[in-house]
């Protein structure tokens, strides 16, 4: 499918005028060249129209983000008030539903941004090909810097994090989630799986995960900013790319956000001899000013352990932790020296991580804006380039030194040695059309293969997958959608229905009180509050406010009032009308009786669902009013038809 057709098929009708007018601009490029070759006048006018379209799209997205942020702030204020009232638990569900609506609108706006950003890229390529004149690089950099869609995309991540925090608070009814107690780990033994996520699906995948695991924020003492998502890593290798070839011991230096003071020195070891052939990631933290001394072996593992004891401030450090840090630091330092390792490739991405606070058993990360940058041959004390920060898309870097990856990377990490298994909701996501599995994918392997093509002996197998579209036909009941009444659906279910599904799952498993957190972990995060209540009363039902039952009764009475009015009209027709009127009256009585029974049936079903929390049918009624309208209109049309001949006859009677 051509992009123009693809864009047309993805247009959201209410936003029609706000999309990039891709087809119109493409046709104009062709029309202008019917009687002359493309000239500077054409180029100037096209550039103005292109900039106008970019400004229009940018301002629409900016306004949409502002509206969504304002709705989040309103919910946050209400939730804060609810937290002061411990008896207002039922109101949290109302705010959770509002936040779900915000999340769905955020997903719609993110898709709008993505398809327009793709449209601008393709339009510029077509311009260069059709006109044989390259769009002025200075002009291009200026408008896409001033009206940057990439910067706007980062604001979506900040918004998703805010929604996650508020949604998690609603699920816990205002209580604080207690972090799981964990030891100071320097080694993580994990089973990992990696998937590519097309840009069209990134926000949708994040939203699905958010309903089950909260977004992990490293520092909750300050507001979350765009820079907090940034992760930068410098990978080491030698001129022969021995680590690339062996693929057994990648070594990297990593830092988070714009904080370049704390550097994590990490080593991933596949088939570790000290773990009976299992894979493990080791790391320790070091200050930025000590990195060069560490790489030159002027700062050793002994110095590291000594500093750790000093910084403990009198608190006893576990000898096991000190020994582990010493083991990791000395091992990495030996590898750097023995293998003549040096900085080769920088990997940058914006990471959204999902996990329970303090619990490493299940961790999911989604890395977007993945970028590979060639590290210059560093000399002296410079172990990394100083001209590269976290300002994606790094327009200042020469094109031959940079590679921007087209997909996001979804990575699942399970600590299987602790008994962790993949929960059912995660399995459904990973088997869906939203992700594309790439076994053994490595960021460094890919970056080195692309940036050092003349040195790598063999390219990774996944390179060939770039020639095909990884998107697949959408699967039923997977992802975000809306019902006929435009209510948000997650995997084909309403938010409350998801909760009930996990309730039934837990009851079926008959989880006893003595089960450990590892066994309970596969249950969704929105149900963890219920699990705590399970210790007191398994399967206890949530209290429903009386006003909910009154609303059901009012709906029933409204239907009865209409039926009473209809039957009053019918009785008048029966008592004072001719044969045709009596027939119509009898029909209205029949319709009224059926409606009374139907309203009673719906009233009883709703009451039963509210009492038992079982979702047998929808609470709102789509078909009842529709069928009623059709029956009434049909009765009126039949009445008019039968009366038409009578009226005709009366007009034709001769005057006496």
mmCIF file of N, CA and C in Angstrom, residues 37 90 170 191 208 226 245 251 278 305 369 429 461 471 475 531 542 546 550 581 602 623:
data_model
loop_
_atom_site.group_PDB
_atom_site.id
_atom_site.type_symbol
_atom_site.label_atom_id
_atom_site.label_comp_id
_atom_site.label_asym_id
_atom_site.label_seq_id
_atom_site.Cartn_x
_atom_site.Cartn_y
_atom_site.Cartn_z
ATOM 1 N N UNK A 37 10.442 23.153 -16.004
ATOM 2 C CA UNK A 37 11.223 22.428 -15.000
ATOM 3 C C UNK A 37 11.152 23.169 -13.660
ATOM 4 N N UNK A 90 -14.743 4.410 46.783
ATOM 5 C CA UNK A 90 -15.459 4.161 45.537
ATOM 6 C C UNK A 90 -15.187 5.251 44.499
ATOM 7 N N UNK A 170 -4.967 5.209 42.274
ATOM 8 C CA UNK A 170 -6.393 4.852 42.282
ATOM 9 C C UNK A 170 -6.586 3.369 42.577
ATOM 10 N N UNK A 191 16.402 -14.214 32.609
ATOM 11 C CA UNK A 191 16.035 -14.752 31.306
ATOM 12 C C UNK A 191 15.397 -13.603 30.534
ATOM 13 N N UNK A 208 -0.880 -0.819 27.424
ATOM 14 C CA UNK A 208 -1.303 -2.154 27.858
ATOM 15 C C UNK A 208 -0.505 -2.595 29.073
ATOM 16 N N UNK A 226 11.626 14.959 30.842
ATOM 17 C CA UNK A 226 11.991 14.238 29.625
ATOM 18 C C UNK A 226 13.399 13.659 29.719
ATOM 19 N N UNK A 245 32.935 -10.382 17.983
ATOM 20 C CA UNK A 245 33.004 -11.720 17.399
ATOM 21 C C UNK A 245 32.637 -12.796 18.415
ATOM 22 N N UNK A 251 31.253 -5.151 27.420
ATOM 23 C CA UNK A 251 31.577 -4.250 28.529
ATOM 24 C C UNK A 251 31.153 -2.840 28.134
ATOM 25 N N UNK A 278 25.473 -20.122 33.039
ATOM 26 C CA UNK A 278 24.336 -19.218 32.917
ATOM 27 C C UNK A 278 24.813 -17.802 32.575
ATOM 28 N N UNK A 305 36.705 -0.655 46.914
ATOM 29 C CA UNK A 305 36.175 -1.219 48.157
ATOM 30 C C UNK A 305 36.474 -0.300 49.333
ATOM 31 N N UNK A 369 13.635 5.798 20.341
ATOM 32 C CA UNK A 369 14.651 6.733 19.825
ATOM 33 C C UNK A 369 16.053 6.133 19.911
ATOM 34 N N UNK A 429 0.351 -10.395 25.124
ATOM 35 C CA UNK A 429 0.952 -9.242 24.440
ATOM 36 C C UNK A 429 2.088 -9.676 23.526
ATOM 37 N N UNK A 461 21.948 -11.817 11.905
ATOM 38 C CA UNK A 461 20.916 -12.357 11.026
ATOM 39 C C UNK A 461 19.728 -11.408 10.860
ATOM 40 N N UNK A 471 5.030 -4.936 10.660
ATOM 41 C CA UNK A 471 3.646 -4.838 11.116
ATOM 42 C C UNK A 471 2.830 -6.004 10.582
ATOM 43 N N UNK A 475 -4.893 -8.328 15.476
ATOM 44 C CA UNK A 475 -5.594 -9.479 16.023
ATOM 45 C C UNK A 475 -6.797 -9.003 16.828
ATOM 46 N N UNK A 531 -5.425 -8.723 46.651
ATOM 47 C CA UNK A 531 -4.700 -9.865 47.204
ATOM 48 C C UNK A 531 -4.426 -9.676 48.689
ATOM 49 N N UNK A 542 -16.639 -6.142 46.491
ATOM 50 C CA UNK A 542 -16.480 -4.707 46.692
ATOM 51 C C UNK A 542 -17.843 -4.062 46.946
ATOM 52 N N UNK A 546 -25.059 3.107 47.386
ATOM 53 C CA UNK A 546 -26.517 3.045 47.177
ATOM 54 C C UNK A 546 -26.977 3.842 45.966
ATOM 55 N N UNK A 550 -29.966 3.325 43.037
ATOM 56 C CA UNK A 550 -31.008 4.319 42.769
ATOM 57 C C UNK A 550 -31.003 4.733 41.296
ATOM 58 N N UNK A 581 -58.200 3.048 13.951
ATOM 59 C CA UNK A 581 -57.635 3.562 15.203
ATOM 60 C C UNK A 581 -57.528 2.463 16.247
ATOM 61 N N UNK A 602 -34.209 -5.810 32.095
ATOM 62 C CA UNK A 602 -32.941 -5.083 32.176
ATOM 63 C C UNK A 602 -32.681 -4.612 33.611
ATOM 64 N N UNK A 623 -29.412 -1.276 22.177
ATOM 65 C CA UNK A 623 -30.440 -1.764 21.256
ATOM 66 C C UNK A 623 -31.861 -1.391 21.689
#
